[in-house]
Coordinates of C-alpha atoms and ligand atoms in Angstrom, one line a residue:
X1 CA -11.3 1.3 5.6
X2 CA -12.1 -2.1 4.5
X3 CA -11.2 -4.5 1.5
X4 CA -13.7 -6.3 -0.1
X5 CA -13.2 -8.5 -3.0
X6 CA -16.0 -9.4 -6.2
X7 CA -15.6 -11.2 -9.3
X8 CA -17.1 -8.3 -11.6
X9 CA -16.2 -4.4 -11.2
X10 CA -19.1 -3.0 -9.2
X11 CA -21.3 0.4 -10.2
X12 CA -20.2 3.8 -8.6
X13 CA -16.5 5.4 -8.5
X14 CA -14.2 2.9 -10.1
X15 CA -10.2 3.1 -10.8
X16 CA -9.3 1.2 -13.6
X17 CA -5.5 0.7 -14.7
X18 CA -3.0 1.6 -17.0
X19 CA 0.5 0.2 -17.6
X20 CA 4.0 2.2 -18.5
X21 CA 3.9 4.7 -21.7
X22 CA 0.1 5.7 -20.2
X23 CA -1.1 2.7 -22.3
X24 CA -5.0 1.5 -21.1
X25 CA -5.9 -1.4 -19.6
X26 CA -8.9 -3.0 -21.0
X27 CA -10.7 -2.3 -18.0
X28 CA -9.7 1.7 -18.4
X29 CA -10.3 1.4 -22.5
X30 CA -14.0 0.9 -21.7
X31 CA -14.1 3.5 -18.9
X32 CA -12.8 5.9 -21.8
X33 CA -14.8 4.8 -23.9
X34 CA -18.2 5.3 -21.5
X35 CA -17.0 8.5 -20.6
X36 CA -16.4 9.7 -24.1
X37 CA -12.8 9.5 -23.7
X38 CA -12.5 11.6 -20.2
X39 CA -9.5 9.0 -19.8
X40 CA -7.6 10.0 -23.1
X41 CA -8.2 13.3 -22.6
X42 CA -7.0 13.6 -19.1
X43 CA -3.8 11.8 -19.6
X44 CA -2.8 14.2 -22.6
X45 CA -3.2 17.4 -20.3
X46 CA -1.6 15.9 -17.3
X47 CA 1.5 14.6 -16.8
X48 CA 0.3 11.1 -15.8
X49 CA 2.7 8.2 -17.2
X50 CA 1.0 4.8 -15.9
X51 CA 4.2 4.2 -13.7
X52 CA 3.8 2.2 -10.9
X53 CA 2.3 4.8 -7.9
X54 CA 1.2 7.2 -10.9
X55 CA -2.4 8.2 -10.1
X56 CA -5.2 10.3 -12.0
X57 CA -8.5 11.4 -10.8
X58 CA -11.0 12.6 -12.9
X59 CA -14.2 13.8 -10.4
X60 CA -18.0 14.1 -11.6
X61 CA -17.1 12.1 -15.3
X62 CA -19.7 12.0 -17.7
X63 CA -21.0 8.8 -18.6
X64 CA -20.0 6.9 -15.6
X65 CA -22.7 6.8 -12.9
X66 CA -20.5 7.4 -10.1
X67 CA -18.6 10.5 -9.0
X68 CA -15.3 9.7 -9.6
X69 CA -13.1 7.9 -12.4
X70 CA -9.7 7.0 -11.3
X71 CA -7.3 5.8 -13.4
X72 CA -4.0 4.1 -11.2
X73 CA -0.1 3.3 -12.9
X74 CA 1.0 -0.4 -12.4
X75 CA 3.8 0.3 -14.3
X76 CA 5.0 -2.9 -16.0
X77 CA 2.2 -5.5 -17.8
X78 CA 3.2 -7.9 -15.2
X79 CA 3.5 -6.1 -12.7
X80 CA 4.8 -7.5 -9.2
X81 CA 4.1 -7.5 -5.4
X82 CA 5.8 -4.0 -4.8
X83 CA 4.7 -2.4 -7.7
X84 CA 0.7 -3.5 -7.1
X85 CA 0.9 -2.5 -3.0
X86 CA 2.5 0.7 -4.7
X87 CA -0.3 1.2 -6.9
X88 CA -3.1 0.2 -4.3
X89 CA -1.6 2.7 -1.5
X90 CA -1.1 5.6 -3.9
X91 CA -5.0 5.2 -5.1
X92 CA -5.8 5.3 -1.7
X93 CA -3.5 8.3 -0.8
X94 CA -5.2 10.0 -3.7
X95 CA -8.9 9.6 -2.5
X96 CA -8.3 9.0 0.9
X97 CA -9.9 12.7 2.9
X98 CA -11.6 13.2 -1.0
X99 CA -15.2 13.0 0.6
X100 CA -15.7 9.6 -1.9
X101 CA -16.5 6.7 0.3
X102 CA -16.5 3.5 -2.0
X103 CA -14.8 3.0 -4.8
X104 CA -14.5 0.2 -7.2
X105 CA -11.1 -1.5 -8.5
X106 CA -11.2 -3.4 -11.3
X107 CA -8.1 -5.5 -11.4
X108 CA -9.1 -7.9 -13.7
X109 CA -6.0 -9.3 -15.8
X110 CA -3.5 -8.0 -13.8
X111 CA -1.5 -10.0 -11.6
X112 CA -2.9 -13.0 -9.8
X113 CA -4.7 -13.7 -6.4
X114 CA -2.0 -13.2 -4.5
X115 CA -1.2 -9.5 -6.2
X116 CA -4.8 -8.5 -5.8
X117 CA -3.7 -9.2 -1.8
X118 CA -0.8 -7.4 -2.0
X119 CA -3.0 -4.2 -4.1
X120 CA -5.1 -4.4 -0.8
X121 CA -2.0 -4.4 1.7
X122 CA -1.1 -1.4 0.0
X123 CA -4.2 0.5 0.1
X124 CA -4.2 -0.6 4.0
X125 CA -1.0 0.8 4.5
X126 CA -2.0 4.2 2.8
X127 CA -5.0 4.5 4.8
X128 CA -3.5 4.3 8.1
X129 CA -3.6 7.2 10.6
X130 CA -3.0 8.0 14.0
X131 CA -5.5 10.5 14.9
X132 CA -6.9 9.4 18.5
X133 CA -5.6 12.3 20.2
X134 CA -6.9 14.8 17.3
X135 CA -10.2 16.2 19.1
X136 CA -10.5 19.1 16.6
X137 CA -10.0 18.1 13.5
X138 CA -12.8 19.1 11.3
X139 CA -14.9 16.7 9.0
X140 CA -13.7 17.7 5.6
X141 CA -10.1 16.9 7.0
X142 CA -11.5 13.3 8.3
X143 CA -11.3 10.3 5.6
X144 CA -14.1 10.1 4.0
X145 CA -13.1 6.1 2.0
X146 CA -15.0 3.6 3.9
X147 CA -14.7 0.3 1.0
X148 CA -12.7 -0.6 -1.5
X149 CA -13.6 -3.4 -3.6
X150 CA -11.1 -5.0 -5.6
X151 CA -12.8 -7.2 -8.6
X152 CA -10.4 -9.8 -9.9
X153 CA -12.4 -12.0 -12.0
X154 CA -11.6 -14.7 -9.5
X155 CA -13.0 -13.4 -5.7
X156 CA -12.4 -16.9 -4.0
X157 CA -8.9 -17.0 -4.7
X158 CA -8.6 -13.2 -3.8
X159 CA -10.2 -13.6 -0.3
X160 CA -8.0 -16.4 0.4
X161 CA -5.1 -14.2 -0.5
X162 CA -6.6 -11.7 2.0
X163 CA -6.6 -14.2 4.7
X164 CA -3.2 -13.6 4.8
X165 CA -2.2 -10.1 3.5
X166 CA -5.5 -8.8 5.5
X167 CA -3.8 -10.6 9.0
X168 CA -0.3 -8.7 7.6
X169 CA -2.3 -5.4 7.5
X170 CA -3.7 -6.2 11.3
X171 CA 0.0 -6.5 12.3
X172 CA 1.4 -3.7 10.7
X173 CA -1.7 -1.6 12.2
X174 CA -0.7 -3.1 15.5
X175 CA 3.2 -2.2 15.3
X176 CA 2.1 1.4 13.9
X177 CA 0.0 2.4 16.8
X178 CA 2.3 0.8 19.2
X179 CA 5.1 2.7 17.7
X180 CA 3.4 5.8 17.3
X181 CA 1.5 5.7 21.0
X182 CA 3.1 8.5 23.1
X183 CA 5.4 7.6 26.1
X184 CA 3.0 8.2 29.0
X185 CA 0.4 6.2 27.6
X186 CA 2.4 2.9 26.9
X187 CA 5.1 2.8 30.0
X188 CA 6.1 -1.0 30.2
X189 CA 3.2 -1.9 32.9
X190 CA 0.6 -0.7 30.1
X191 CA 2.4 -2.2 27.2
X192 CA 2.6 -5.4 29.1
X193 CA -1.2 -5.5 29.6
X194 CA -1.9 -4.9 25.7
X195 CA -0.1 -7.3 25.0
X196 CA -1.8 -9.7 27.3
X197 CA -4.8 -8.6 25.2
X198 CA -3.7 -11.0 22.7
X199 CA -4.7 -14.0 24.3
X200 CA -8.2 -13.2 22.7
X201 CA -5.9 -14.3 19.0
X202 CA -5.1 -17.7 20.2
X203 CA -1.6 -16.5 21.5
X204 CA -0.4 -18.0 25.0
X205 CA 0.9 -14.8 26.7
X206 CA 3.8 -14.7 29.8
X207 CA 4.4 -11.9 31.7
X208 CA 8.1 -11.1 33.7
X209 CA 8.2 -8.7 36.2
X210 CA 11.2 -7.3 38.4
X211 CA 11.0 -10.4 41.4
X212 CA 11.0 -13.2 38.3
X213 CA 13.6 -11.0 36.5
X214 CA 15.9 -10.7 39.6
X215 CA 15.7 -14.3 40.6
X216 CA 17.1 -15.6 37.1
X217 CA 19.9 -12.9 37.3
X218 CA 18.6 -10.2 34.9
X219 CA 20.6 -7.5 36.3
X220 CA 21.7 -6.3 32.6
X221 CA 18.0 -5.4 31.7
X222 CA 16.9 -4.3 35.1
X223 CA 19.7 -2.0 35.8
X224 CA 18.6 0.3 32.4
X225 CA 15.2 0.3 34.2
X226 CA 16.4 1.4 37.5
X227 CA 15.7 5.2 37.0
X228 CA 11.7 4.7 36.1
X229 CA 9.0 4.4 39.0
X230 CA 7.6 2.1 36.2
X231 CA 8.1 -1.8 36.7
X232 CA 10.1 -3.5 33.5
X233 CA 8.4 -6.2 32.5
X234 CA 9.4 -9.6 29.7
X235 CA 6.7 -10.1 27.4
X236 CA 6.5 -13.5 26.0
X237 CA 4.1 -14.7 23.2
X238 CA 3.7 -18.1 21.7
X239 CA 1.9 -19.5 18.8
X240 CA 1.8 -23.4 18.1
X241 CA 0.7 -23.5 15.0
X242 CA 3.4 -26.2 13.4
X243 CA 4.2 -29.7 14.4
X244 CA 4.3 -30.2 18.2
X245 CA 7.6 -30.8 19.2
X246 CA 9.4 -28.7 16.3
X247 CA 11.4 -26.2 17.8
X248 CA 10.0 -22.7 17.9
X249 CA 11.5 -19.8 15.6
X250 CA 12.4 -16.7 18.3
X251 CA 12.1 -13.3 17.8
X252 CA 13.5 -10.8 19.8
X253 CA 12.5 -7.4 20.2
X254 CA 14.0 -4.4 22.7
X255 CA 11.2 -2.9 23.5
X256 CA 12.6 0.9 25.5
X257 CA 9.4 2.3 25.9
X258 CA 11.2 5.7 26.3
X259 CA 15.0 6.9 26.1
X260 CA 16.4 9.6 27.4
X261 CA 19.4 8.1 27.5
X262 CA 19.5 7.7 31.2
X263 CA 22.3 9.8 33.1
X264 CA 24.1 10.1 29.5
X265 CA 20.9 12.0 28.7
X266 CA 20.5 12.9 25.6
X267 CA 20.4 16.2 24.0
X268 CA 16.6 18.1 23.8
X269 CA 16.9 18.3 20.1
X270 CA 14.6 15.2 18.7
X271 CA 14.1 13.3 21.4
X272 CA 10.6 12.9 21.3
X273 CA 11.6 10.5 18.6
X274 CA 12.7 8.2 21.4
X275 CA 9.1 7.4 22.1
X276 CA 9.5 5.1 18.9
X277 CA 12.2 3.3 21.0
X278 CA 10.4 0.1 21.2
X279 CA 9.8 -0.6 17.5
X280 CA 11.7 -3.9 17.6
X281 CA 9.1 -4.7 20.4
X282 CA 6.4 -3.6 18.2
X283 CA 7.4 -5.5 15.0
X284 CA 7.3 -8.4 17.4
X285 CA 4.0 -8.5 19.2
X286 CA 2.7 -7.2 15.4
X287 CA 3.9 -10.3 14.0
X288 CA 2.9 -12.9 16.3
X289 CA -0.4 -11.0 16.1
X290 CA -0.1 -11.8 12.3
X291 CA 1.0 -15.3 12.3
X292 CA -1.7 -16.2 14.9
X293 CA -4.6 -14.1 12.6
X294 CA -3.5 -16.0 9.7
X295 CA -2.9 -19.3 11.4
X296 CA 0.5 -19.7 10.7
X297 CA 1.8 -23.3 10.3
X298 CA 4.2 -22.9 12.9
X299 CA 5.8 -22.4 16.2
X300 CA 6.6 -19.6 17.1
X301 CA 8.0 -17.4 20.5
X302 CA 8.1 -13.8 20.3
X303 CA 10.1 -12.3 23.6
X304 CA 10.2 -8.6 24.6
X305 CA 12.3 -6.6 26.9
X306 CA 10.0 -3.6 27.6
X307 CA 11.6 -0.6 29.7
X308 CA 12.0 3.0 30.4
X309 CA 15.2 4.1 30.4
X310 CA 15.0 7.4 32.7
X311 CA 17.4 9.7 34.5
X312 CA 16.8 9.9 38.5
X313 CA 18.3 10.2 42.2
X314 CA 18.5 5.8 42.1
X315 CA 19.4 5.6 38.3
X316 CA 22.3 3.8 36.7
X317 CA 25.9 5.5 36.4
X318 CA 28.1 5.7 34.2
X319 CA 31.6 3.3 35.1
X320 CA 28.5 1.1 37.1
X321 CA 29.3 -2.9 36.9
X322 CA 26.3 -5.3 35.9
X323 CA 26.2 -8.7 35.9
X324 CA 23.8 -10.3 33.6
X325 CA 22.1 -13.4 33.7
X326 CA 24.1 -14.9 31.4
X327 CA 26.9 -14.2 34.2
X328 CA 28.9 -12.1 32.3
X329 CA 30.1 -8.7 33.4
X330 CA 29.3 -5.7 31.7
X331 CA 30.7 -2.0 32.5
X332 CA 27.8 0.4 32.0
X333 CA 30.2 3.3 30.3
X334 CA 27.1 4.9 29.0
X335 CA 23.8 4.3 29.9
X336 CA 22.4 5.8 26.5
X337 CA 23.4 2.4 25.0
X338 CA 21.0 0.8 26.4
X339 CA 19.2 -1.4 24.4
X340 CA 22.0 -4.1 23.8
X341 CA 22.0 -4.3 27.7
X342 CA 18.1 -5.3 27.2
X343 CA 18.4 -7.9 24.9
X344 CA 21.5 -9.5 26.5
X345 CA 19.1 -11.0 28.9
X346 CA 16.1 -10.9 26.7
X347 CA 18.6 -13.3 24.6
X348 CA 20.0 -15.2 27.1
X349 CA 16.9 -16.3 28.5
X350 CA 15.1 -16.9 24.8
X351 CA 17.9 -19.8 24.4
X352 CA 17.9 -21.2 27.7
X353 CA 14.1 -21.3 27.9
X354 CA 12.7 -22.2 24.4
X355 CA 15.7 -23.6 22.5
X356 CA 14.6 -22.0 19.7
X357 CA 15.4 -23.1 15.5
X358 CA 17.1 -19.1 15.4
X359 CA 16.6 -16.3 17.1
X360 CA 16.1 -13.2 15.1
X361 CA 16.1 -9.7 16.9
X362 CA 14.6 -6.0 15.5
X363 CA 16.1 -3.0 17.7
X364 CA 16.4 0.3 17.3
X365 CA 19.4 0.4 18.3
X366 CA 22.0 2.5 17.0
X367 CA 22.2 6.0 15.4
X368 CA 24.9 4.9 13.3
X369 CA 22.5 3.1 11.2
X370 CA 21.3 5.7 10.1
X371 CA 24.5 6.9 9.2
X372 CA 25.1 4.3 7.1
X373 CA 21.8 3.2 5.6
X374 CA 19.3 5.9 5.8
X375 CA 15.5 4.9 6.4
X376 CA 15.7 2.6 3.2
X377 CA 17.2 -0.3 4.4
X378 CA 17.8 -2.0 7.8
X379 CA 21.0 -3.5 8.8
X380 CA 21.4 -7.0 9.4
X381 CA 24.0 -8.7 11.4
X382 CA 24.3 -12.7 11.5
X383 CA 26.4 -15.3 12.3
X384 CA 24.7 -17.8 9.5
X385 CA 24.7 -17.0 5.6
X386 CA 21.2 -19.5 5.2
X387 CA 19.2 -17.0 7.1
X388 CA 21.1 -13.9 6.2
X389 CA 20.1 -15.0 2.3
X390 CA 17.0 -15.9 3.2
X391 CA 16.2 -12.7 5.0
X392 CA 17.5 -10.8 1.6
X393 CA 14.9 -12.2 -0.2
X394 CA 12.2 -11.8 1.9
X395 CA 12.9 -7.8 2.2
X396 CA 13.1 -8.2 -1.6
X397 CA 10.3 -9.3 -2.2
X398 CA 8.3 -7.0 0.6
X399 CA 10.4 -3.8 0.0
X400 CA 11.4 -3.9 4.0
X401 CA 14.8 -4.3 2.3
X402 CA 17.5 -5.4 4.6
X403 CA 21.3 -4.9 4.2
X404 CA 24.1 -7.3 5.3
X405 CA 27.6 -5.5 7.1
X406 CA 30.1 -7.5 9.2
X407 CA 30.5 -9.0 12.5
X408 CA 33.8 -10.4 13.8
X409 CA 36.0 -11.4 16.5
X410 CA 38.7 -8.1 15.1
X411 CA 36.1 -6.4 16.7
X412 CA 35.9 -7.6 19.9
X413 CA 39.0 -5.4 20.8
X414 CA 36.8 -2.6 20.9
X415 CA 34.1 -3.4 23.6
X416 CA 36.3 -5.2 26.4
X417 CA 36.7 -3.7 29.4
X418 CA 39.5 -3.5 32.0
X419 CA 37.6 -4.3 34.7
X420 CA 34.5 -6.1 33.7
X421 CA 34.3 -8.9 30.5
X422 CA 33.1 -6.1 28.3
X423 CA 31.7 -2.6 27.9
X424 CA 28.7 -1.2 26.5
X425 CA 30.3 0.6 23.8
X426 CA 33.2 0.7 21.2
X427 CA 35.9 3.0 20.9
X428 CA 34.6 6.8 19.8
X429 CA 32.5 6.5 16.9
X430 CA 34.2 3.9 14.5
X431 CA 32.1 1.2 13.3
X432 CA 29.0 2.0 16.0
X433 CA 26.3 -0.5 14.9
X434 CA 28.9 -3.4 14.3
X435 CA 30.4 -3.1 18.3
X436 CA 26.7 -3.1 19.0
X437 CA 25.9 -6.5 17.0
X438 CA 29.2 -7.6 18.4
X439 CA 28.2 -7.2 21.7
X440 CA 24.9 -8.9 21.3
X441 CA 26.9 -11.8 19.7
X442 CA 27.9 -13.1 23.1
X443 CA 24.8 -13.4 24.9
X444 CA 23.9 -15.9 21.8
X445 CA 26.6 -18.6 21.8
X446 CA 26.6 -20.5 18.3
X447 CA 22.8 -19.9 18.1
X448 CA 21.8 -19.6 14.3
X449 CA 21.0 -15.8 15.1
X450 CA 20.3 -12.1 13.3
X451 CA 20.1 -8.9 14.4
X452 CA 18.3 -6.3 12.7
X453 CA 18.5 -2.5 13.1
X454 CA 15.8 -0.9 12.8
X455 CA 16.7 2.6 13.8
X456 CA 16.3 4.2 10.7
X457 CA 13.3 1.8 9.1
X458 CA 11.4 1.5 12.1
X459 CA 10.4 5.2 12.5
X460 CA 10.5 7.6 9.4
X461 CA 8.6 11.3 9.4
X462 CA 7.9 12.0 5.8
X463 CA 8.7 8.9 3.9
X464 CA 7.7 10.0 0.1
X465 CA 6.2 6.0 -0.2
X466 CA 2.6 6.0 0.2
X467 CA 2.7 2.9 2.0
X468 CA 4.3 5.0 5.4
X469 CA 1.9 7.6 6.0
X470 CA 3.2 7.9 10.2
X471 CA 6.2 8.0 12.3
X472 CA 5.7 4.6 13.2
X473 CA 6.4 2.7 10.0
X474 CA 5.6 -1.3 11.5
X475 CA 8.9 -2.7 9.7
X476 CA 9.5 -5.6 10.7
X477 CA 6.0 -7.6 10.3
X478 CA 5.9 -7.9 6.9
X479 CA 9.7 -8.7 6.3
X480 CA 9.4 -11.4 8.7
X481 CA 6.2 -12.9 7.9
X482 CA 7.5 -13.3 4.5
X483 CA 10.3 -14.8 5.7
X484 CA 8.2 -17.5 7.9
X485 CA 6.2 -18.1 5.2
X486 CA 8.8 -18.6 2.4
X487 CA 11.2 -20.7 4.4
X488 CA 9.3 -22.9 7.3
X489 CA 5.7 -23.3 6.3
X490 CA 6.1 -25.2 3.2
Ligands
LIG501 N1 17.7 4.3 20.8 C1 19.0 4.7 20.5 C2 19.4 4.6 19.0 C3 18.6 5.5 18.1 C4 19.1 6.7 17.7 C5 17.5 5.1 17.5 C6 18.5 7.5 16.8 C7 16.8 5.9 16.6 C8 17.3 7.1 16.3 C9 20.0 3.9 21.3 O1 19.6 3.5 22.6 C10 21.2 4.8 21.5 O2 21.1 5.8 22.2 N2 22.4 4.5 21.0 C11 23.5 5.3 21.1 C12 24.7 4.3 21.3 C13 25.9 5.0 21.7 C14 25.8 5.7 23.1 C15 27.1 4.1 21.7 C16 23.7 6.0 19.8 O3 23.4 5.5 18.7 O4 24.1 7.2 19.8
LIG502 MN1 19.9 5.0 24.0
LIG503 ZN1 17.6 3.3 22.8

């Protein structure tokens, strides 16, 4: 689907708006009126209420020389960001497979350039599928909307809104299909090489493999590859977009391309879900994808541990002893908790290598996430307030909402070892994602860092939000451009 933006409404289908209460815009007073009140008429013999996501579609009106009339909730009279991407993906949703291929919004009046963006990032996000490996599925099932143009009385400021929110859209797509891609298509060797793809967007690109990794000491990441005939592999990406000479911001992704859990395999039950291990990863390369699209007055370095972590006769044991680059020891007491032994290095080497302003990392790292916060909200973990606020914000304001829990030295107790300077995980199941950002913790020194757990955000099946259609949600990309945005490009 594409977004196209005009000053005045154009002919055919159009969606016109209405507020809380049911109460008309202007645009959708005239619509009634042309359609000798279709509108009014509707809304009284349906339960339609104008709030925010609210849709109504009234097919073949009279009076309107197109074939449908749509009439779409914003909710409030000033509505915001949110509530406009809601309204744009739940129009979409609603016409989507409909067998209408254009319609016309006219979002004259309501919000300004920047919401008619953030109507089109919505109506992106709705209209995203993962169908390449769907060789039967029938025409009528297909979608069938090829355009929607947004009319906002003002197109020039609209289209420069969509030079950002359209390069947002582009990442998310990107994290989505990464996320979504099944394991035996995108093993780290493959990943690796899409990435490299990106060079085409201005991005300089860096590949690791296992010789570079083993010179500098990586023994932490390379052990949790050691089971998979497929080579593990750093991805590094860098935009220079800012001031030469200002220190890059990092972002850190563990990118496990699949987990069984290794020799602590885990059970059958759902584990095709683990295919999705590598969202952190894919929020990364989306958003360096985004910030290069879109220009991004920065510096940037986005760094990614991509590996499989696979049972097998020369796999990692349990009780094994790692040393990572960093020098630390680690005992490897279960090799399901994997990803924390990724970034360790991935982190380690970030700092040494770029110096970066903070490093922020996305993992999908622990089921106890998802324990505590469901899908709605990822945890994050920091050691600085400034960036945990300013994070906070940002997933206000781009409903990839982020919540704050502890780290601390009380729990260090948990994750040191006997025989090693730490273990890979915490006593039984008390406090699970905390020993995990606690572990991470000392691979960063007094690095202005965050980690973010994406476990339950990153990958959601049946999210009622019209903006995550797939498995493969893409969290991360627009948090985190909002977050460069807001705080280092002004
Ligand atoms: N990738 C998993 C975490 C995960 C679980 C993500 C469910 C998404 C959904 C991670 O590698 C893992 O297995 N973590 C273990 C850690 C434990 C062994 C300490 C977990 O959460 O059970
Ligand atoms: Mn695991
Ligand atoms: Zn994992």
């Amino acid at each position: 689907m594409k977004i196209k933006f005009a000053s005045a409404p154009a002919k055919g289908s159009i969606a016109v708006a209405a507020f809380d209460k049911a109460e008309l815009s202007k645009a959708a007073k005239d619509a009634d009126k042309a359609s000798g009140g279709a509108i009014s008429r509707a809304i009284s013999a349906s339960r339609f209420k104008g709030g925010a996501g609210d849709t109504l579609v009234i097919t073949a009106p009279s009076g309107i020389d197109g074939d449908r009339l749509v009439v779409f909730g914003v909710g409030k009279k000033k509505p915001d960001g949110n509530a406009l991407e809601q309204a744009g993906a739940a129009l979409t949703k609603a016409v989507l497979t409909s067998g209408e291929t254009a319609l016309a919004v006219d979002l004259e009046g309501i919000g300004d350039a920047d919401g008619a963006g953030r109507f089109g990032l919505g109506a992106m996000m709705a209209a995203y599928r993962f169908d390449q490996y769907r060789t039967r599925l029938s025409d009528d099932k297909k979608p069938s909307l090829k355009t929607l143009t947004i009319a906002t009385g003002d197109d020039s400021a609209a289209k420069d809104a969509w030079k950002i929110y359209g390069a947002v859209a582009d990442g998310v797509y990107l994290a989505r299909d990464l996320v979504n891609e099944p394991s035996n298509f995108l093993r780290p060797p493959e990943y690796a090489k899409r990435i490299e793809k990106l060079a085409d967007l201005g991005l300089e690109i860096e590949i690791l493999g296992e010789k570079e990794m083993t010179k500098l000491g990586m023994h932490s990441l390379l052990g949790v590859g050691q089971g998979s005939v497929a080579e593990s592999k750093i991805a590094i990406m860098k935009w220079n977009g800012g001031k030469k000479g200002d220190k890059p911001l990092g972002f850190i992704g563990k990118g496990v391309t699949f987990d069984t859990g290794g020799i602590s395999l885990k059970p059958g039950q759902g584990m095709d879900e683990m295919k999705g291990d590598m969202g952190g990863s894919a929020a990364v390369v989306g958003l360096m994808a985004t910030l290069a699209k879109r220009k991004a007055k920065v510096n940037a370095v986005g760094l990614v541990g991509l590996v499989e972590n696979m049972p097998d006769g020369d796999a990692q044991r349990p009780g094994d002893v790692v040393t990572s680059m960093s020098g630390q020891t680690i005992e490897v007491l279960n090799t399901d908790a994997e990803g924390r032994l990724v970034l360790a290095d991935v982190l380690w080497y970030a700092q040494k290598t770029y110096d970066p302003e903070f490093m922020i990392d996305l993992a999908t790292l622990t089921g106890a996430i998802l324990i505590a916060l469901g899908h709605e909200h990822a945890g994050i973990f920091t050691n600085d307030d400034k960036l945990a606020e300013g994070l906070s914000k940002a997933g206000q304001a781009t409903d990839e909402k982020v919540w704050r829990l502890p780290i601390g030295p009380e729990y260090d107790r948990q994750i040191d070892s006997p025989i090693a300077d730490m273990k890979n995980i915490g006593e039984g199941r008390l406090a699970g994602s905390i020993t995990a950002a606690q572990f991470l913790q000392r691979f960063v020194n007094d690095k202005p860092w965050v980690h973010i757990d994406i476990a339950g955000t990153g990958m959601w099946s049946g999210s009622k939000d019209a903006r995550l259609p797939t498995f493969g949600t893409g969290y991360g990309v627009r948090l985190l451009d909002r977050f460069v945005r807001d705080n280092y490009e002004s």
